[in-house]
Amino acid sequence: MKKMPLFSKSHKNPAEIVKILKDNMAILEKQDKKTDKASEEVSKSLQAMKEILCGTNDKEPPTEAVAQLAQELYNSGLLVTLIADLQLIDFEGKKDVTQIFNNILRRQIGTRSPTVEYISAHPHILFMLLRGYEAPQIALRCGIMLRECIRHEPLAKIILFSNQFRDFFKYVELSTFDIASDAFATFKDLLTRHKVLVADFLEQNYDTIFEDYEKLLQSENYVTKRQSLKLLGELILDRHNFAIMTKYISKPENLKLMMNLLRDKSPNIQFEAFHVFKVFVASPHKTQPIVEILLKNQPKLIEFLSSFQKERTDDEQFSDEKNYLIKQIRDLKRAAP
């Protein structure tokens, strides 16, 4: 039996595909007359690359070819070029780049993830993806690739501890709804996926993060405000973030903000604020300033909570929590002088 060659004449090998793609991306970058032909070549090469990585309907991807392609992508710097020039590639091509990037990122050799190692050594790839939120035609594609990166703790860590992390506070407030929502999904993923890493990050950067976060809780944008409140509730109720929760509920300005949000015009925002407010009241270790505020507003709070969202009759847990809070507030006593 004659051994079949890995690549037939009509199928180019990974090195050829990468070279053609790189040459044609360079033509696209120049933005002159020849771009139509180059655009076509880019599409064809991306298709060929996708076939090697994902296989076809009847064939599994050949391991040897996948390894060769990955190596070529790293060595030639093409992986960086595809992200840097994503907006020059047509619609279908952008989808292909996303698929190729995510596929190669998941690739493992034993316990190693070579692409994670490559991106760790070239972290500007992550920041190019993050900046993608500023370009509407690639924002959602960059979001998909960024969330795939965040699944890997070493890459999530690079983003969290970078100066660029704070750009999320700007992106989740963008006026284009689907881009702002996508940015929020990435932001949430980053703050909830790797619990121990995030707790460490929040403890080290508490003041700057929560200063920015407070602006989101007072956003003019209803969706941002509601999502941020919900995420805050999730973060402070997570046992990994016990130190963060303790710090957060010790500060009187945070309690005042939640009491204001309990009276927001939106019932949904009131409801999310309630879930943060209850942590202040239920805590057995309230700081003196917190006790003072609750005592000062004691009769008002009891009256307010007694009629708060009465229409939620089918939510037993909510009724129980409300009654518990009323009892806690009623039993509060001033410290003996």
XYZ file of C-alpha atoms in Angstrom:
337
model
C 0.000 0.000 0.000
C 1.358 3.382 -1.001
C 1.139 5.922 1.834
C -1.190 8.775 0.907
C 0.468 12.196 1.100
C -0.971 14.359 3.869
C -1.921 17.086 1.391
C -3.067 16.376 -2.146
C -2.031 18.688 -5.000
C -5.263 20.685 -4.794
C -4.932 21.116 -1.026
C -2.192 23.449 0.061
C -0.212 22.617 3.182
C -0.447 24.824 6.313
C 2.768 26.733 5.537
C 1.454 27.638 2.061
C -1.946 28.673 3.368
C -0.373 30.886 6.020
C 1.981 32.490 3.475
C -0.838 33.239 0.983
C -2.995 34.637 3.767
C -0.187 36.795 5.137
C 0.708 38.182 1.681
C -2.909 39.017 0.895
C -3.522 40.612 4.280
C -0.567 42.891 3.477
C -2.313 43.906 0.210
C -5.560 44.597 2.108
C -3.630 46.794 4.541
C -2.424 49.004 1.653
C -6.064 49.636 0.682
C -5.295 50.170 -3.021
C -6.880 48.888 -6.240
C -5.935 45.209 -5.874
C -8.020 44.622 -2.756
C -10.875 42.704 -4.496
C -8.626 39.874 -5.604
C -6.805 39.895 -2.256
C -10.116 39.801 -0.394
C -11.100 36.696 -2.343
C -7.760 35.009 -1.585
C -8.148 35.830 2.122
C -11.614 34.217 2.153
C -10.315 31.094 0.414
C -7.328 30.766 2.751
C -9.493 31.206 5.857
C -11.825 28.492 4.552
C -8.874 26.139 3.956
C -7.544 26.872 7.412
C -10.927 26.207 8.983
C -11.106 22.853 7.172
C -7.748 21.789 8.624
C -8.742 22.819 12.148
C -12.340 21.650 12.234
C -12.206 18.827 9.706
C -14.980 18.368 7.136
C -18.292 16.538 7.526
C -16.783 13.177 6.754
C -13.249 13.645 8.086
C -11.747 14.348 11.502
C -9.104 17.096 11.554
C -5.611 15.579 10.911
C -3.570 16.041 14.123
C -0.286 16.538 12.310
C -1.680 19.264 10.053
C -3.360 21.027 12.996
C -0.038 21.106 14.893
C 1.765 22.410 11.804
C -0.868 25.117 11.212
C -0.781 26.260 14.838
C 3.000 26.532 14.736
C 2.890 28.513 11.469
C 0.274 30.876 12.928
C 2.479 31.597 15.947
C 5.810 31.840 14.085
C 4.551 34.036 11.247
C 2.744 36.438 13.587
C -0.396 35.858 11.483
C -2.579 35.296 14.554
C -1.784 38.882 15.601
C -2.348 40.228 12.067
C -5.806 38.623 11.790
C -6.939 40.384 14.993
C -5.230 43.692 14.148
C -6.792 43.792 10.648
C -10.127 42.163 11.455
C -12.127 45.112 10.097
C -10.489 44.718 6.654
C -11.905 41.183 6.298
C -15.414 40.609 4.902
C -18.392 39.488 7.017
C -18.027 35.715 6.472
C -14.262 36.014 6.890
C -14.699 37.706 10.285
C -16.806 34.714 11.350
C -14.080 32.343 10.100
C -11.348 34.221 11.999
C -13.413 33.943 15.194
C -13.879 30.215 14.679
C -10.196 29.645 13.867
C -9.049 31.707 16.859
C -11.369 29.973 19.344
C -10.561 26.556 17.960
C -6.803 27.037 18.185
C -7.172 28.521 21.665
C -8.870 25.326 22.939
C -6.117 23.141 21.519
C -4.292 21.064 24.124
C -1.201 18.892 24.097
C -1.462 16.801 27.257
C -2.043 19.401 29.962
C -0.473 22.242 27.952
C -2.455 24.842 26.024
C 0.051 26.167 23.466
C -2.107 29.105 22.294
C -2.723 30.223 25.879
C 1.060 30.205 26.356
C 1.522 32.130 23.099
C -1.029 34.817 24.058
C 0.451 35.049 27.575
C 3.750 35.915 25.902
C 1.997 38.376 23.508
C -0.613 39.983 25.796
C -1.271 42.855 23.358
C -3.512 40.345 21.533
C -5.902 40.549 24.513
C -5.850 44.334 24.521
C -6.511 44.502 20.762
C -9.576 42.314 21.327
C -10.702 44.533 24.200
C -10.252 47.680 22.082
C -12.470 45.998 19.495
C -15.445 47.287 21.516
C -14.602 50.727 20.108
C -15.151 49.546 16.506
C -18.814 48.649 15.876
C -18.141 46.423 12.836
C -15.906 44.035 14.842
C -17.077 44.588 18.453
C -19.246 41.467 18.769
C -16.674 39.217 17.089
C -13.959 40.507 19.444
C -16.322 39.883 22.368
C -16.717 36.217 21.398
C -12.931 35.756 21.180
C -12.312 37.668 24.404
C -14.742 35.465 26.370
C -13.009 32.384 24.968
C -9.707 33.811 26.284
C -11.228 34.499 29.711
C -12.030 30.805 30.142
C -8.284 30.374 30.670
C -7.212 31.683 34.056
C -3.740 32.949 33.005
C -5.357 35.144 30.320
C -8.144 36.349 32.622
C -5.462 37.342 35.120
C -3.585 39.450 32.557
C -6.758 41.413 31.740
C -7.904 41.845 35.355
C -4.590 43.193 36.605
C -4.005 45.484 33.605
C -4.721 49.218 33.388
C -7.055 48.419 30.493
C -9.485 46.562 32.755
C -11.059 49.900 33.689
C -12.049 50.445 30.040
C -14.928 48.022 30.691
C -16.638 50.727 32.729
C -16.697 52.841 29.566
C -17.698 50.023 27.190
C -20.707 48.831 29.220
C -22.095 52.381 28.912
C -21.749 52.585 25.102
C -24.845 53.920 23.350
C -25.135 50.927 20.974
C -27.258 48.485 22.973
C -25.910 45.181 21.626
C -22.271 46.265 22.016
C -22.820 47.543 25.575
C -24.624 44.275 26.453
C -21.839 42.187 24.967
C -19.230 44.194 26.887
C -21.230 43.621 30.072
C -21.377 39.856 29.409
C -17.559 39.829 29.106
C -17.171 42.038 32.196
C -19.414 39.712 34.229
C -17.572 36.643 32.984
C -14.276 38.171 34.030
C -15.571 38.907 37.543
C -17.294 35.574 38.207
C -15.468 32.769 36.381
C -12.241 32.282 38.380
C -13.400 32.807 41.976
C -10.098 32.769 43.873
C -8.328 34.947 41.318
C -11.186 37.499 41.322
C -11.376 37.670 45.136
C -7.657 38.431 45.196
C -8.041 41.048 42.463
C -10.988 42.789 44.165
C -9.225 42.856 47.531
C -6.104 44.411 46.008
C -8.017 46.983 43.953
C -11.095 47.559 46.110
C -11.096 51.376 46.153
C -10.594 52.053 42.451
C -12.963 49.286 41.307
C -15.827 50.198 43.604
C -15.448 53.894 42.871
C -15.995 53.092 39.180
C -18.693 50.562 40.013
C -20.701 53.129 41.962
C -21.045 55.186 38.763
C -22.608 52.172 37.018
C -25.134 51.838 39.848
C -26.206 55.414 39.173
C -26.136 55.103 35.396
C -28.769 56.838 33.272
C -28.931 53.606 31.276
C -31.585 51.351 32.836
C -30.094 48.088 31.520
C -26.575 48.897 32.731
C -27.924 49.933 36.117
C -29.992 46.784 36.563
C -27.266 44.404 35.351
C -24.672 46.108 37.580
C -26.896 45.823 40.655
C -27.595 42.167 39.961
C -23.873 41.450 39.503
C -23.034 43.353 42.705
C -25.510 41.134 44.603
C -23.903 38.054 43.085
C -20.377 39.231 43.959
C -21.003 40.114 47.598
C -23.025 36.965 48.273
C -20.292 34.687 46.901
C -18.432 33.073 49.813
C -15.074 33.608 48.059
C -15.663 37.361 48.326
C -16.365 37.417 52.073
C -13.668 40.057 52.706
C -15.086 42.264 49.916
C -18.616 41.894 51.278
C -17.483 42.813 54.806
C -15.771 45.935 53.511
C -18.662 46.910 51.240
C -21.349 46.661 53.919
C -19.272 48.584 56.447
C -19.501 51.814 54.438
C -22.459 54.130 55.142
C -22.392 55.683 51.639
C -23.103 52.231 50.146
C -26.098 51.729 52.425
C -27.445 55.184 51.524
C -27.108 54.388 47.811
C -29.071 51.120 48.242
C -31.785 52.901 50.232
C -32.144 55.365 47.360
C -32.283 52.540 44.811
C -35.025 50.826 46.842
C -37.144 53.813 45.843
C -36.133 53.768 42.162
C -38.981 54.222 39.673
C -38.299 50.766 38.221
C -39.635 47.813 40.273
C -36.866 45.610 38.844
C -34.162 47.941 40.104
C -35.881 48.160 43.502
C -35.919 44.361 43.636
C -32.199 43.998 42.803
C -31.368 46.764 45.338
C -33.340 44.848 47.970
C -30.995 41.866 47.558
C -27.983 44.052 48.318
C -29.760 46.053 51.066
C -30.662 42.853 52.950
C -26.952 42.014 53.381
C -26.425 45.276 55.339
C -29.388 44.577 57.620
C -28.862 40.851 58.113
C -25.163 41.146 58.985
C -24.499 40.278 62.644
C -21.427 42.555 62.629
C -22.799 45.952 61.611
C -20.443 48.902 61.977
C -21.656 51.749 64.186
C -22.304 54.184 61.268
C -24.545 51.540 59.618
C -26.497 50.994 62.841
C -26.916 54.780 63.174
C -28.436 55.128 59.697
C -30.814 52.212 60.254
C -31.895 53.589 63.654
C -32.368 57.075 62.304
C -34.693 55.688 59.599
C -36.182 52.893 61.737
C -39.910 53.812 61.619
C -39.723 54.851 57.955
C -37.941 51.657 56.915
C -40.409 49.418 58.767
C -43.345 51.174 57.113
C -41.651 51.145 53.693
C -40.723 47.432 53.811
C -44.168 46.428 55.067
C -45.724 47.588 51.814
C -42.677 47.060 49.561
C -43.563 45.162 46.336
C -46.711 43.658 47.849
C -47.691 42.397 44.401
C -44.980 39.691 44.604
C -47.434 37.393 46.372
C -46.152 34.159 44.824
C -42.547 34.700 45.945
C -42.428 33.112 49.399
C -38.697 33.549 49.870
C -39.005 37.288 49.187
C -41.844 37.618 51.768
C -39.818 35.692 54.350
C -36.731 37.828 53.747
C -38.781 41.000 53.992
C -40.340 39.936 57.306
C -36.923 38.962 58.610
C -35.501 42.402 57.740
C -38.448 44.177 59.368
C -37.838 42.186 62.549
C -34.087 42.941 62.448
C -34.719 46.677 62.032
C -37.417 46.701 64.730
C -35.084 44.964 67.223
C -32.210 47.405 66.672
C -31.235 49.241 69.862
C -28.969 52.207 70.389
C -25.699 51.301 72.033
C -25.670 52.267 75.713
C -23.754 55.547 76.154
